[in-house]
Amino acid sequence: MTDQIERARAFRALHVKGDPVVLFNVWDPGSAQAVVKAGAKALATGSWPVAAAFGYPDGEKIPLTLALDNFRRIAASVELPATMDLESGYGPAPATVAATVTQAIEAGAVGFNFEDQIVGGGGLYEIAVQVERIKAAADAVNASGVPAFINARTDIFLKAKPDEHSDALIEQAVARAAAYEKAGAHGFFAPGLGDPALIEKLCKAVTLPVNIIALAHVPPRGKLAELGVARISHGPVPYRKMVAWLEEQARAAISG
């Protein structure tokens, strides 16, 4: 427990606006160890690659027990802080969210992503509802004794095409960030957002460290640092590139 607490504190300290920590997302112990060798300061799973590695689609389709066992093996195989993608908490009820968070921490997590989309429903939880869910997650963190990092994700920008992102969506995101912070979140994750001006506007308006995912339309690391980003993750991109390479190599070998 002492090691986990120290790792959790170290992980929190990595979130600095303008000097973002880079999380090259992993999906099993082997990929985790490869990223460690590359010089990573911390590790993070992504729900999509973990599910895909076990033959499941994304969206809480992989059984939670399997995802937790996989994460437990990842955390035990490395000495770096590791954070887990918990999607939407595996259930709408705050009590369910709290139970999921507790299990993740018991599996070795020092943080977790927690999104506001309604899995299977297509929309987002109303702010008041999501606030109660984040409060439950924060209570579970406090009860555990491990200062785990709650990375509150909003899917506002994933629900709209990049060319539809606007100041109006930023205002919605800022309102959610403020409410989530008050509920106990430690970071704000805005996947899908890629416009430099809008990223900068979000980082200036939000007191929480902002997490951006490095998708194709997103500025490079140096530019994101200039804009005030504190955390850069890579989501499903590493897994997809790895699988594409594997398929290409297999096709060449099979075809001769």
CSV table of N, CA and C in Angstrom, one decimal, residues 179-244:
chain,number,residue,atom,x,y,z
A,179,ALA,N,-17.9,22.0,-12.5
A,179,ALA,CA,-18.8,21.1,-11.6
A,179,ALA,C,-18.0,19.8,-11.2
A,180,TYR,N,-17.3,19.3,-12.2
A,180,TYR,CA,-16.6,18.0,-11.9
A,180,TYR,C,-15.5,18.3,-10.8
A,181,GLU,N,-14.8,19.4,-11.0
A,181,GLU,CA,-13.7,19.8,-10.0
A,181,GLU,C,-14.3,19.9,-8.6
A,182,LYS,N,-15.5,20.6,-8.5
A,182,LYS,CA,-16.1,20.8,-7.2
A,182,LYS,C,-16.5,19.4,-6.6
A,183,ALA,N,-16.9,18.5,-7.5
A,183,ALA,CA,-17.3,17.2,-7.0
A,183,ALA,C,-16.1,16.3,-6.6
A,184,GLY,N,-14.9,16.7,-6.9
A,184,GLY,CA,-13.7,15.9,-6.5
A,184,GLY,C,-12.8,15.4,-7.6
A,185,ALA,N,-13.0,15.8,-8.8
A,185,ALA,CA,-12.1,15.4,-9.9
A,185,ALA,C,-10.8,16.2,-9.8
A,186,HIS,N,-9.7,15.5,-10.3
A,186,HIS,CA,-8.4,16.1,-10.2
A,186,HIS,C,-7.9,16.5,-11.6
A,187,GLY,N,-8.5,16.1,-12.7
A,187,GLY,CA,-8.1,16.4,-14.0
A,187,GLY,C,-9.3,16.4,-14.9
A,188,PHE,N,-9.2,17.1,-16.1
A,188,PHE,CA,-10.3,17.2,-17.0
A,188,PHE,C,-9.8,16.7,-18.4
A,189,PHE,N,-10.5,15.7,-18.9
A,189,PHE,CA,-10.1,15.1,-20.2
A,189,PHE,C,-11.1,15.4,-21.3
A,190,ALA,N,-10.6,16.0,-22.4
A,190,ALA,CA,-11.4,16.5,-23.5
A,190,ALA,C,-11.0,15.8,-24.8
A,191,PRO,N,-11.2,14.5,-24.9
A,191,PRO,CA,-10.8,13.8,-26.1
A,191,PRO,C,-11.6,14.3,-27.3
A,192,GLY,N,-10.9,14.3,-28.4
A,192,GLY,CA,-11.5,14.7,-29.7
A,192,GLY,C,-11.2,16.2,-30.0
A,193,LEU,N,-10.9,17.0,-29.0
A,193,LEU,CA,-10.7,18.4,-29.3
A,193,LEU,C,-9.3,18.6,-29.9
A,194,GLY,N,-9.2,19.3,-31.0
A,194,GLY,CA,-7.9,19.4,-31.7
A,194,GLY,C,-7.6,20.8,-32.2
A,195,ASP,N,-8.5,21.7,-32.2
A,195,ASP,CA,-8.3,23.1,-32.7
A,195,ASP,C,-7.4,23.8,-31.7
A,196,PRO,N,-6.3,24.3,-32.1
A,196,PRO,CA,-5.3,25.0,-31.2
A,196,PRO,C,-6.0,26.1,-30.4
A,197,ALA,N,-6.7,27.0,-31.0
A,197,ALA,CA,-7.3,28.1,-30.4
A,197,ALA,C,-8.3,27.6,-29.3
A,198,LEU,N,-9.1,26.6,-29.6
A,198,LEU,CA,-10.1,26.1,-28.6
A,198,LEU,C,-9.4,25.4,-27.5
A,199,ILE,N,-8.3,24.6,-27.8
A,199,ILE,CA,-7.6,24.0,-26.7
A,199,ILE,C,-7.0,25.0,-25.7
A,200,GLU,N,-6.4,26.1,-26.3
A,200,GLU,CA,-5.9,27.1,-25.4
A,200,GLU,C,-7.0,27.8,-24.6
A,201,LYS,N,-8.1,28.0,-25.2
A,201,LYS,CA,-9.2,28.6,-24.5
A,201,LYS,C,-9.7,27.8,-23.4
A,202,LEU,N,-9.8,26.5,-23.6
A,202,LEU,CA,-10.2,25.5,-22.5
A,202,LEU,C,-9.1,25.5,-21.4
A,203,CYS,N,-7.9,25.4,-21.8
A,203,CYS,CA,-6.8,25.4,-20.7
A,203,CYS,C,-6.8,26.6,-19.9
A,204,LYS,N,-7.1,27.8,-20.5
A,204,LYS,CA,-7.1,29.0,-19.7
A,204,LYS,C,-8.3,29.1,-18.8
A,205,ALA,N,-9.4,28.6,-19.3
A,205,ALA,CA,-10.7,28.7,-18.5
A,205,ALA,C,-10.9,27.7,-17.4
A,206,VAL,N,-10.1,26.6,-17.5
A,206,VAL,CA,-10.3,25.5,-16.6
A,206,VAL,C,-9.1,25.4,-15.6
A,207,THR,N,-9.3,25.3,-14.3
A,207,THR,CA,-8.2,25.3,-13.3
A,207,THR,C,-7.6,23.9,-13.2
A,208,LEU,N,-8.4,22.9,-13.6
A,208,LEU,CA,-7.9,21.5,-13.5
A,208,LEU,C,-6.9,21.3,-14.7
A,209,PRO,N,-5.9,20.4,-14.5
A,209,PRO,CA,-5.0,20.1,-15.6
A,209,PRO,C,-5.8,19.4,-16.7
A,210,VAL,N,-5.6,19.9,-17.9
A,210,VAL,CA,-6.3,19.4,-19.1
A,210,VAL,C,-5.6,18.3,-19.8
A,211,ASN,N,-6.3,17.2,-20.2
A,211,ASN,CA,-5.8,16.1,-20.9
A,211,ASN,C,-6.4,16.1,-22.3
A,212,ILE,N,-5.5,16.1,-23.3
A,212,ILE,CA,-5.9,16.0,-24.7
A,212,ILE,C,-5.3,14.7,-25.3
A,213,ILE,N,-6.1,14.1,-26.2
A,213,ILE,CA,-5.6,12.8,-26.8
A,213,ILE,C,-5.0,13.1,-28.2
A,214,ALA,N,-3.9,12.5,-28.5
A,214,ALA,CA,-3.1,12.8,-29.7
A,214,ALA,C,-3.6,12.1,-30.9
A,215,LEU,N,-4.7,12.6,-31.4
A,215,LEU,CA,-5.3,12.0,-32.6
A,215,LEU,C,-4.7,12.7,-33.8
A,216,ALA,N,-5.0,12.3,-35.0
A,216,ALA,CA,-4.4,12.8,-36.2
A,216,ALA,C,-4.6,14.3,-36.4
A,217,HIS,N,-5.7,14.8,-36.0
A,217,HIS,CA,-6.0,16.3,-36.2
A,217,HIS,C,-5.5,17.2,-35.1
A,218,VAL,N,-4.8,16.6,-34.1
A,218,VAL,CA,-4.4,17.3,-32.9
A,218,VAL,C,-2.9,17.8,-33.1
A,219,PRO,N,-2.6,19.0,-32.6
A,219,PRO,CA,-1.2,19.5,-32.7
A,219,PRO,C,-0.2,18.6,-32.0
A,220,PRO,N,1.0,18.7,-32.4
A,220,PRO,CA,2.1,17.9,-31.8
A,220,PRO,C,2.3,18.3,-30.3
A,221,ARG,N,3.1,17.5,-29.7
A,221,ARG,CA,3.3,17.7,-28.2
A,221,ARG,C,3.8,19.1,-27.9
A,222,GLY,N,4.8,19.6,-28.6
A,222,GLY,CA,5.4,20.9,-28.3
A,222,GLY,C,4.3,22.0,-28.3
A,223,LYS,N,3.5,21.9,-29.3
A,223,LYS,CA,2.4,22.9,-29.5
A,223,LYS,C,1.4,22.8,-28.4
A,224,LEU,N,1.0,21.6,-28.0
A,224,LEU,CA,0.1,21.3,-26.9
A,224,LEU,C,0.6,21.9,-25.6
A,225,ALA,N,1.9,21.8,-25.4
A,225,ALA,CA,2.5,22.3,-24.2
A,225,ALA,C,2.4,23.8,-24.2
A,226,GLU,N,2.6,24.5,-25.3
A,226,GLU,CA,2.5,25.9,-25.4
A,226,GLU,C,1.0,26.4,-25.1
A,227,LEU,N,0.1,25.5,-25.5
A,227,LEU,CA,-1.3,25.9,-25.3
A,227,LEU,C,-1.8,25.7,-23.8
A,228,GLY,N,-0.9,25.0,-23.0
A,228,GLY,CA,-1.3,24.9,-21.6
A,228,GLY,C,-1.8,23.5,-21.2
A,229,VAL,N,-1.7,22.5,-22.1
A,229,VAL,CA,-2.1,21.1,-21.8
A,229,VAL,C,-1.2,20.5,-20.8
A,230,ALA,N,-1.7,19.7,-19.9
A,230,ALA,CA,-0.9,19.1,-18.8
A,230,ALA,C,-0.8,17.6,-19.0
A,231,ARG,N,-1.5,17.0,-19.9
A,231,ARG,CA,-1.5,15.5,-20.1
A,231,ARG,C,-1.8,15.2,-21.5
A,232,ILE,N,-1.0,14.4,-22.1
A,232,ILE,CA,-1.3,13.9,-23.5
A,232,ILE,C,-1.4,12.4,-23.5
A,233,SER,N,-2.5,11.9,-23.9
A,233,SER,CA,-2.6,10.4,-24.0
A,233,SER,C,-2.8,10.1,-25.5
A,234,HIS,N,-2.7,8.8,-25.7
A,234,HIS,CA,-2.7,8.3,-27.1
A,234,HIS,C,-3.9,7.3,-27.4
A,235,GLY,N,-4.6,7.0,-26.4
A,235,GLY,CA,-5.8,6.2,-26.6
A,235,GLY,C,-5.6,4.9,-27.4
A,236,PRO,N,-6.4,4.6,-28.4
A,236,PRO,CA,-6.3,3.4,-29.2
A,236,PRO,C,-5.3,3.5,-30.3
A,237,VAL,N,-4.6,4.6,-30.5
A,237,VAL,CA,-3.7,4.8,-31.6
A,237,VAL,C,-2.6,3.8,-31.6
A,238,PRO,N,-1.8,3.6,-30.5
A,238,PRO,CA,-0.7,2.6,-30.5
A,238,PRO,C,-1.2,1.2,-30.8
A,239,TYR,N,-2.3,0.8,-30.3
A,239,TYR,CA,-2.8,-0.6,-30.6
A,239,TYR,C,-3.2,-0.7,-32.0
A,240,ARG,N,-3.9,0.3,-32.6
A,240,ARG,CA,-4.3,0.2,-34.0
A,240,ARG,C,-3.1,0.1,-34.9
A,241,LYS,N,-2.0,0.9,-34.6
A,241,LYS,CA,-0.8,0.9,-35.5
A,241,LYS,C,-0.1,-0.4,-35.3
A,242,MET,N,-0.1,-1.0,-34.1
A,242,MET,CA,0.6,-2.3,-33.9
A,242,MET,C,-0.2,-3.4,-34.7
A,243,VAL,N,-1.5,-3.4,-34.6
A,243,VAL,CA,-2.3,-4.4,-35.3
A,243,VAL,C,-2.1,-4.3,-36.8
A,244,ALA,N,-2.1,-3.0,-37.3
A,244,ALA,CA,-1.9,-2.8,-38.7
A,244,ALA,C,-0.6,-3.4,-39.2
